[in-house]
GROMACS .gro file of C-alpha atoms in nm:
model
  319
    1UNK     CA    1  -3.158  -6.752   2.992
    2UNK     CA    2  -3.048  -7.095   2.872
    3UNK     CA    3  -3.347  -7.336   2.911
    4UNK     CA    4  -3.111  -7.620   3.010
    5UNK     CA    5  -3.005  -7.412   3.305
    6UNK     CA    6  -3.363  -7.359   3.416
    7UNK     CA    7  -3.445  -7.728   3.374
    8UNK     CA    8  -3.137  -7.837   3.567
    9UNK     CA    9  -3.253  -7.679   3.892
   10UNK     CA   10  -3.602  -7.777   4.001
   11UNK     CA   11  -3.584  -7.607   4.340
   12UNK     CA   12  -3.651  -7.230   4.312
   13UNK     CA   13  -3.429  -7.153   4.609
   14UNK     CA   14  -3.134  -7.321   4.438
   15UNK     CA   15  -3.196  -7.134   4.114
   16UNK     CA   16  -3.231  -6.802   4.295
   17UNK     CA   17  -2.902  -6.863   4.474
   18UNK     CA   18  -2.716  -6.900   4.146
   19UNK     CA   19  -2.876  -6.592   3.997
   20UNK     CA   20  -2.719  -6.369   4.261
   21UNK     CA   21  -2.389  -6.197   4.188
   22UNK     CA   22  -2.240  -6.300   4.521
   23UNK     CA   23  -2.259  -6.668   4.418
   24UNK     CA   24  -2.110  -6.634   4.069
   25UNK     CA   25  -1.919  -6.313   4.013
   26UNK     CA   26  -1.882  -6.164   3.666
   27UNK     CA   27  -1.628  -6.360   3.464
   28UNK     CA   28  -1.636  -6.652   3.706
   29UNK     CA   29  -1.711  -7.009   3.600
   30UNK     CA   30  -1.852  -7.293   3.814
   31UNK     CA   31  -1.900  -7.660   3.730
   32UNK     CA   32  -2.164  -7.848   3.928
   33UNK     CA   33  -2.320  -8.193   3.939
   34UNK     CA   34  -2.669  -8.175   3.794
   35UNK     CA   35  -2.948  -8.269   4.036
   36UNK     CA   36  -3.045  -8.543   3.788
   37UNK     CA   37  -2.721  -8.721   3.882
   38UNK     CA   38  -2.755  -8.673   4.257
   39UNK     CA   39  -2.922  -9.012   4.309
   40UNK     CA   40  -2.701  -9.197   4.063
   41UNK     CA   41  -2.638  -9.542   4.225
   42UNK     CA   42  -2.276  -9.549   4.107
   43UNK     CA   43  -2.217  -9.203   4.253
   44UNK     CA   44  -2.366  -9.313   4.584
   45UNK     CA   45  -2.148  -9.625   4.575
   46UNK     CA   46  -1.835  -9.414   4.527
   47UNK     CA   47  -1.929  -9.174   4.807
   48UNK     CA   48  -1.990  -9.465   5.046
   49UNK     CA   49  -1.664  -9.634   4.940
   50UNK     CA   50  -1.458  -9.319   5.000
   51UNK     CA   51  -1.632  -9.247   5.330
   52UNK     CA   52  -1.562  -9.600   5.457
   53UNK     CA   53  -1.201  -9.579   5.334
   54UNK     CA   54  -1.141  -9.254   5.522
   55UNK     CA   55  -1.307  -9.382   5.841
   56UNK     CA   56  -1.110  -9.705   5.823
   57UNK     CA   57  -0.784  -9.516   5.769
   58UNK     CA   58  -0.848  -9.269   6.052
   59UNK     CA   59  -1.012  -9.511   6.295
   60UNK     CA   60  -0.723  -9.495   6.544
   61UNK     CA   61  -0.746  -9.116   6.542
   62UNK     CA   62  -1.115  -9.135   6.635
   63UNK     CA   63  -1.223  -8.936   6.329
   64UNK     CA   64  -1.557  -9.022   6.174
   65UNK     CA   65  -1.669  -8.876   5.842
   66UNK     CA   66  -2.038  -8.875   5.757
   67UNK     CA   67  -2.052  -8.631   5.466
   68UNK     CA   68  -1.758  -8.592   5.229
   69UNK     CA   69  -1.817  -8.233   5.125
   70UNK     CA   70  -1.933  -8.118   5.471
   71UNK     CA   71  -1.655  -8.285   5.670
   72UNK     CA   72  -1.354  -8.219   5.443
   73UNK     CA   73  -1.391  -7.851   5.356
   74UNK     CA   74  -1.188  -7.714   5.649
   75UNK     CA   75  -0.880  -7.930   5.583
   76UNK     CA   76  -0.880  -8.117   5.916
   77UNK     CA   77  -0.966  -8.460   5.774
   78UNK     CA   78  -0.735  -8.408   5.476
   79UNK     CA   79  -0.454  -8.318   5.715
   80UNK     CA   80  -0.497  -8.644   5.904
   81UNK     CA   81  -0.546  -8.844   5.585
   82UNK     CA   82  -0.212  -8.716   5.455
   83UNK     CA   83  -0.039  -8.771   5.788
   84UNK     CA   84   0.262  -8.932   5.622
   85UNK     CA   85   0.347  -8.601   5.454
   86UNK     CA   86   0.522  -8.311   5.620
   87UNK     CA   87   0.255  -8.041   5.632
   88UNK     CA   88   0.348  -7.713   5.795
   89UNK     CA   89  -0.005  -7.625   5.911
   90UNK     CA   90  -0.200  -7.617   6.235
   91UNK     CA   91  -0.403  -7.926   6.320
   92UNK     CA   92  -0.714  -7.716   6.380
   93UNK     CA   93  -0.814  -7.405   6.183
   94UNK     CA   94  -1.123  -7.235   6.319
   95UNK     CA   95  -1.146  -6.919   6.109
   96UNK     CA   96  -1.209  -6.910   5.735
   97UNK     CA   97  -0.880  -6.729   5.680
   98UNK     CA   98  -0.685  -7.004   5.857
   99UNK     CA   99  -0.886  -7.277   5.680
  100UNK     CA  100  -0.808  -7.119   5.344
  101UNK     CA  101  -0.437  -7.099   5.429
  102UNK     CA  102  -0.437  -7.458   5.552
  103UNK     CA  103  -0.611  -7.588   5.241
  104UNK     CA  104  -0.368  -7.394   5.020
  105UNK     CA  105  -0.071  -7.570   5.181
  106UNK     CA  106  -0.237  -7.913   5.170
  107UNK     CA  107  -0.349  -7.888   4.807
  108UNK     CA  108  -0.011  -7.754   4.698
  109UNK     CA  109   0.160  -8.056   4.855
  110UNK     CA  110  -0.094  -8.292   4.695
  111UNK     CA  111  -0.034  -8.138   4.351
  112UNK     CA  112   0.342  -8.183   4.391
  113UNK     CA  113   0.303  -8.545   4.501
  114UNK     CA  114   0.075  -8.620   4.208
  115UNK     CA  115   0.302  -8.420   3.974
  116UNK     CA  116   0.008  -8.219   3.843
  117UNK     CA  117   0.023  -7.875   3.687
  118UNK     CA  118  -0.233  -7.619   3.797
  119UNK     CA  119  -0.420  -7.656   3.467
  120UNK     CA  120  -0.466  -8.029   3.535
  121UNK     CA  121  -0.628  -7.987   3.877
  122UNK     CA  122  -0.998  -8.065   3.903
  123UNK     CA  123  -1.029  -7.894   4.241
  124UNK     CA  124  -0.925  -7.571   4.407
  125UNK     CA  125  -0.907  -7.412   4.750
  126UNK     CA  126  -1.222  -7.218   4.671
  127UNK     CA  127  -1.422  -7.518   4.550
  128UNK     CA  128  -1.328  -7.735   4.851
  129UNK     CA  129  -1.406  -7.449   5.089
  130UNK     CA  130  -1.740  -7.405   4.913
  131UNK     CA  131  -1.817  -7.774   4.987
  132UNK     CA  132  -1.834  -7.857   4.618
  133UNK     CA  133  -1.903  -8.231   4.588
  134UNK     CA  134  -1.756  -8.275   4.238
  135UNK     CA  135  -1.423  -8.115   4.335
  136UNK     CA  136  -1.411  -8.306   4.664
  137UNK     CA  137  -1.466  -8.640   4.488
  138UNK     CA  138  -1.198  -8.567   4.225
  139UNK     CA  139  -0.953  -8.476   4.502
  140UNK     CA  140  -1.023  -8.786   4.713
  141UNK     CA  141  -1.006  -9.019   4.413
  142UNK     CA  142  -0.669  -8.870   4.311
  143UNK     CA  143  -0.534  -8.907   4.666
  144UNK     CA  144  -0.663  -9.264   4.696
  145UNK     CA  145  -0.516  -9.370   4.361
  146UNK     CA  146  -0.177  -9.220   4.445
  147UNK     CA  147  -0.133  -9.320   4.808
  148UNK     CA  148  -0.327  -9.648   4.804
  149UNK     CA  149  -0.310  -9.773   4.445
  150UNK     CA  150  -0.441 -10.118   4.544
  151UNK     CA  151  -0.780  -9.974   4.644
  152UNK     CA  152  -1.052 -10.113   4.419
  153UNK     CA  153  -1.233  -9.787   4.349
  154UNK     CA  154  -1.575  -9.833   4.186
  155UNK     CA  155  -1.510  -9.792   3.812
  156UNK     CA  156  -1.706  -9.602   3.549
  157UNK     CA  157  -1.854  -9.346   3.790
  158UNK     CA  158  -1.983  -9.061   3.576
  159UNK     CA  159  -2.209  -8.765   3.641
  160UNK     CA  160  -2.392  -8.509   3.435
  161UNK     CA  161  -2.247  -8.165   3.494
  162UNK     CA  162  -2.354  -7.812   3.417
  163UNK     CA  163  -2.094  -7.537   3.380
  164UNK     CA  164  -2.224  -7.190   3.464
  165UNK     CA  165  -2.035  -6.879   3.361
  166UNK     CA  166  -2.128  -6.523   3.446
  167UNK     CA  167  -2.088  -6.302   3.140
  168UNK     CA  168  -2.198  -5.948   3.056
  169UNK     CA  169  -2.524  -6.070   2.905
  170UNK     CA  170  -2.622  -6.295   3.195
  171UNK     CA  171  -2.542  -6.660   3.264
  172UNK     CA  172  -2.389  -6.888   3.003
  173UNK     CA  173  -2.427  -7.262   3.059
  174UNK     CA  174  -2.298  -7.582   2.902
  175UNK     CA  175  -2.367  -7.946   2.980
  176UNK     CA  176  -2.134  -8.245   2.979
  177UNK     CA  177  -2.082  -8.594   3.115
  178UNK     CA  178  -1.776  -8.626   3.334
  179UNK     CA  179  -1.599  -8.937   3.466
  180UNK     CA  180  -1.488  -8.929   3.829
  181UNK     CA  181  -1.330  -9.275   3.825
  182UNK     CA  182  -1.169  -9.448   3.529
  183UNK     CA  183  -1.380  -9.562   3.238
  184UNK     CA  184  -1.276  -9.925   3.199
  185UNK     CA  185  -1.408  -9.939   2.845
  186UNK     CA  186  -1.174  -9.657   2.742
  187UNK     CA  187  -0.885  -9.818   2.930
  188UNK     CA  188  -0.950 -10.134   2.732
  189UNK     CA  189  -0.968  -9.925   2.416
  190UNK     CA  190  -0.633  -9.769   2.502
  191UNK     CA  191  -0.486 -10.119   2.536
  192UNK     CA  192  -0.552 -10.139   2.163
  193UNK     CA  193  -0.254  -9.905   2.123
  194UNK     CA  194  -0.048 -10.220   2.071
  195UNK     CA  195  -0.284 -10.317   1.790
  196UNK     CA  196  -0.225  -9.981   1.623
  197UNK     CA  197   0.150 -10.023   1.667
  198UNK     CA  198   0.125 -10.365   1.509
  199UNK     CA  199  -0.084 -10.231   1.222
  200UNK     CA  200   0.174  -9.965   1.143
  201UNK     CA  201   0.473 -10.198   1.166
  202UNK     CA  202   0.349 -10.532   1.038
  203UNK     CA  203   0.020 -10.512   0.853
  204UNK     CA  204  -0.004 -10.226   0.600
  205UNK     CA  205  -0.301 -10.386   0.424
  206UNK     CA  206  -0.511 -10.390   0.741
  207UNK     CA  207  -0.387 -10.040   0.823
  208UNK     CA  208  -0.534  -9.912   0.498
  209UNK     CA  209  -0.862 -10.089   0.576
  210UNK     CA  210  -0.883  -9.935   0.923
  211UNK     CA  211  -0.794  -9.592   0.785
  212UNK     CA  212  -1.065  -9.628   0.520
  213UNK     CA  213  -1.324  -9.731   0.780
  214UNK     CA  214  -1.241  -9.430   0.997
  215UNK     CA  215  -1.259  -9.190   0.703
  216UNK     CA  216  -1.595  -9.332   0.595
  217UNK     CA  217  -1.720  -9.291   0.951
  218UNK     CA  218  -1.605  -8.927   0.958
  219UNK     CA  219  -1.756  -8.852   0.617
  220UNK     CA  220  -2.084  -9.012   0.724
  221UNK     CA  221  -2.125  -8.745   0.991
  222UNK     CA  222  -1.944  -8.430   0.874
  223UNK     CA  223  -2.090  -8.482   0.528
  224UNK     CA  224  -2.411  -8.339   0.677
  225UNK     CA  225  -2.218  -8.012   0.707
  226UNK     CA  226  -2.110  -8.020   0.345
  227UNK     CA  227  -1.758  -8.143   0.426
  228UNK     CA  228  -1.568  -8.420   0.253
  229UNK     CA  229  -1.266  -8.574   0.424
  230UNK     CA  230  -1.033  -8.791   0.219
  231UNK     CA  231  -0.703  -8.761   0.401
  232UNK     CA  232  -0.627  -8.832   0.768
  233UNK     CA  233  -0.284  -8.673   0.781
  234UNK     CA  234  -0.386  -8.322   0.671
  235UNK     CA  235  -0.759  -8.281   0.734
  236UNK     CA  236  -0.739  -8.311   1.113
  237UNK     CA  237  -0.421  -8.118   1.188
  238UNK     CA  238  -0.597  -7.784   1.244
  239UNK     CA  239  -0.862  -7.935   1.474
  240UNK     CA  240  -1.158  -7.789   1.281
  241UNK     CA  241  -1.300  -8.113   1.137
  242UNK     CA  242  -1.239  -8.290   1.467
  243UNK     CA  243  -1.435  -8.023   1.658
  244UNK     CA  244  -1.721  -8.029   1.409
  245UNK     CA  245  -1.727  -8.411   1.422
  246UNK     CA  246  -1.744  -8.408   1.803
  247UNK     CA  247  -2.025  -8.155   1.791
  248UNK     CA  248  -2.221  -8.365   1.542
  249UNK     CA  249  -2.179  -8.689   1.738
  250UNK     CA  250  -2.223  -8.547   2.088
  251UNK     CA  251  -2.519  -8.337   1.980
  252UNK     CA  252  -2.418  -7.983   2.061
  253UNK     CA  253  -2.334  -7.663   1.874
  254UNK     CA  254  -1.987  -7.522   1.915
  255UNK     CA  255  -1.989  -7.144   1.936
  256UNK     CA  256  -1.767  -7.008   1.660
  257UNK     CA  257  -1.615  -6.768   1.912
  258UNK     CA  258  -1.465  -7.062   2.102
  259UNK     CA  259  -1.242  -7.188   1.820
  260UNK     CA  260  -1.075  -7.078   1.499
  261UNK     CA  261  -1.277  -7.185   1.195
  262UNK     CA  262  -0.989  -7.089   0.964
  263UNK     CA  263  -0.678  -7.108   1.184
  264UNK     CA  264  -0.392  -6.899   1.048
  265UNK     CA  265  -0.112  -7.014   1.276
  266UNK     CA  266   0.018  -7.316   1.463
  267UNK     CA  267  -0.097  -7.160   1.791
  268UNK     CA  268  -0.453  -7.133   1.662
  269UNK     CA  269  -0.440  -7.493   1.541
  270UNK     CA  270  -0.313  -7.607   1.881
  271UNK     CA  271  -0.596  -7.415   2.046
  272UNK     CA  272  -0.851  -7.604   1.834
  273UNK     CA  273  -0.694  -7.943   1.896
  274UNK     CA  274  -0.660  -7.883   2.270
  275UNK     CA  275  -1.026  -7.782   2.285
  276UNK     CA  276  -1.124  -8.100   2.099
  277UNK     CA  277  -0.920  -8.319   2.334
  278UNK     CA  278  -1.070  -8.141   2.635
  279UNK     CA  279  -1.422  -8.203   2.505
  280UNK     CA  280  -1.343  -8.570   2.446
  281UNK     CA  281  -1.200  -8.608   2.797
  282UNK     CA  282  -1.493  -8.428   2.959
  283UNK     CA  283  -1.732  -8.652   2.767
  284UNK     CA  284  -1.558  -8.963   2.896
  285UNK     CA  285  -1.438  -9.058   2.547
  286UNK     CA  286  -1.067  -9.002   2.600
  287UNK     CA  287  -0.896  -9.156   2.898
  288UNK     CA  288  -0.533  -9.158   2.786
  289UNK     CA  289  -0.280  -8.881   2.719
  290UNK     CA  290  -0.259  -8.733   2.372
  291UNK     CA  291   0.001  -8.484   2.261
  292UNK     CA  292  -0.185  -8.211   2.072
  293UNK     CA  293   0.134  -8.129   1.880
  294UNK     CA  294   0.127  -8.480   1.731
  295UNK     CA  295  -0.219  -8.408   1.589
  296UNK     CA  296  -0.112  -8.069   1.451
  297UNK     CA  297   0.197  -8.230   1.297
  298UNK     CA  298  -0.023  -8.484   1.118
  299UNK     CA  299   0.087  -8.792   1.314
  300UNK     CA  300  -0.135  -9.058   1.155
  301UNK     CA  301  -0.123  -9.296   1.450
  302UNK     CA  302  -0.218  -9.027   1.702
  303UNK     CA  303  -0.504  -8.903   1.483
  304UNK     CA  304  -0.636  -9.255   1.426
  305UNK     CA  305  -0.632  -9.331   1.799
  306UNK     CA  306  -0.837  -9.020   1.872
  307UNK     CA  307  -1.082  -9.095   1.589
  308UNK     CA  308  -1.114  -9.451   1.714
  309UNK     CA  309  -1.245  -9.320   2.050
  310UNK     CA  310  -1.538  -9.167   1.863
  311UNK     CA  311  -1.574  -9.456   1.619
  312UNK     CA  312  -1.591  -9.718   1.896
  313UNK     CA  313  -1.886  -9.537   2.058
  314UNK     CA  314  -2.080  -9.414   1.754
  315UNK     CA  315  -2.008  -9.662   1.475
  316UNK     CA  316  -2.352  -9.822   1.516
  317UNK     CA  317  -2.537  -9.489   1.481
  318UNK     CA  318  -2.724  -9.421   1.164
  319UNK     CA  319  -2.604  -9.154   0.929
   0.00000   0.00000   0.00000
């Protein structure tokens, strides 16, 4: 059993619940907020903000929400909150079957409004029905940002998460830090896109200096693995060095079964790069869209922007 998993749950009853097959079926994966983040002041601030926003919005309908995950799971509050949309569902769903059907319709409409593919969703019918706080918060934040973009959501709300997967040998776990609301520091970093554009178009001398600084930064860390990186355009296109760099900086070991150490095709390279971008996003280091094909194709600007996300956080660390 992973010791991090045991340390994450201090209450025996909670641990026992997750060791039973009826909670996590074989092959299933669950992501949860670690108990160590439960009393995070910023998380509490966000929960209070969203609760007050919902109650203010639904005041005339005499709906009062006290607990986000407990009061939203059956779809009733969400139905009223999305009253401006045409939802072909009953106002009240008393049975689990009807609640599941109602949530399916509501979440499908939300995904269409937000123009999100299924792979981009951070919630599901099952997770909302299960009263999962992380999924509920992601859903409410997405709804608030889309339908009331002027709302001043508390920024930089992040939580420690543990992902639990039931595999043949038992439970596999992994830890991460996940942003629920936008990381302003990364938004500001993304605004430096214009600086990169300017470097490429107007200042080749500074471009070479920035490229050199990034390469030295990479070598400083992957050099511990016996690697030497001298070229940005070719050394990052298969995603291997990028994954190893992330692992070194973020302090975790990447299982060799999760990526291709010697990718033999473009698809395998894309898999590696997509995994790297996912890890960066989950760690709160990447808060802007990146086309993985640009990385695979050796787009210098795209690669430098991704490397800069790591450089801006870890440049002061010792080798």
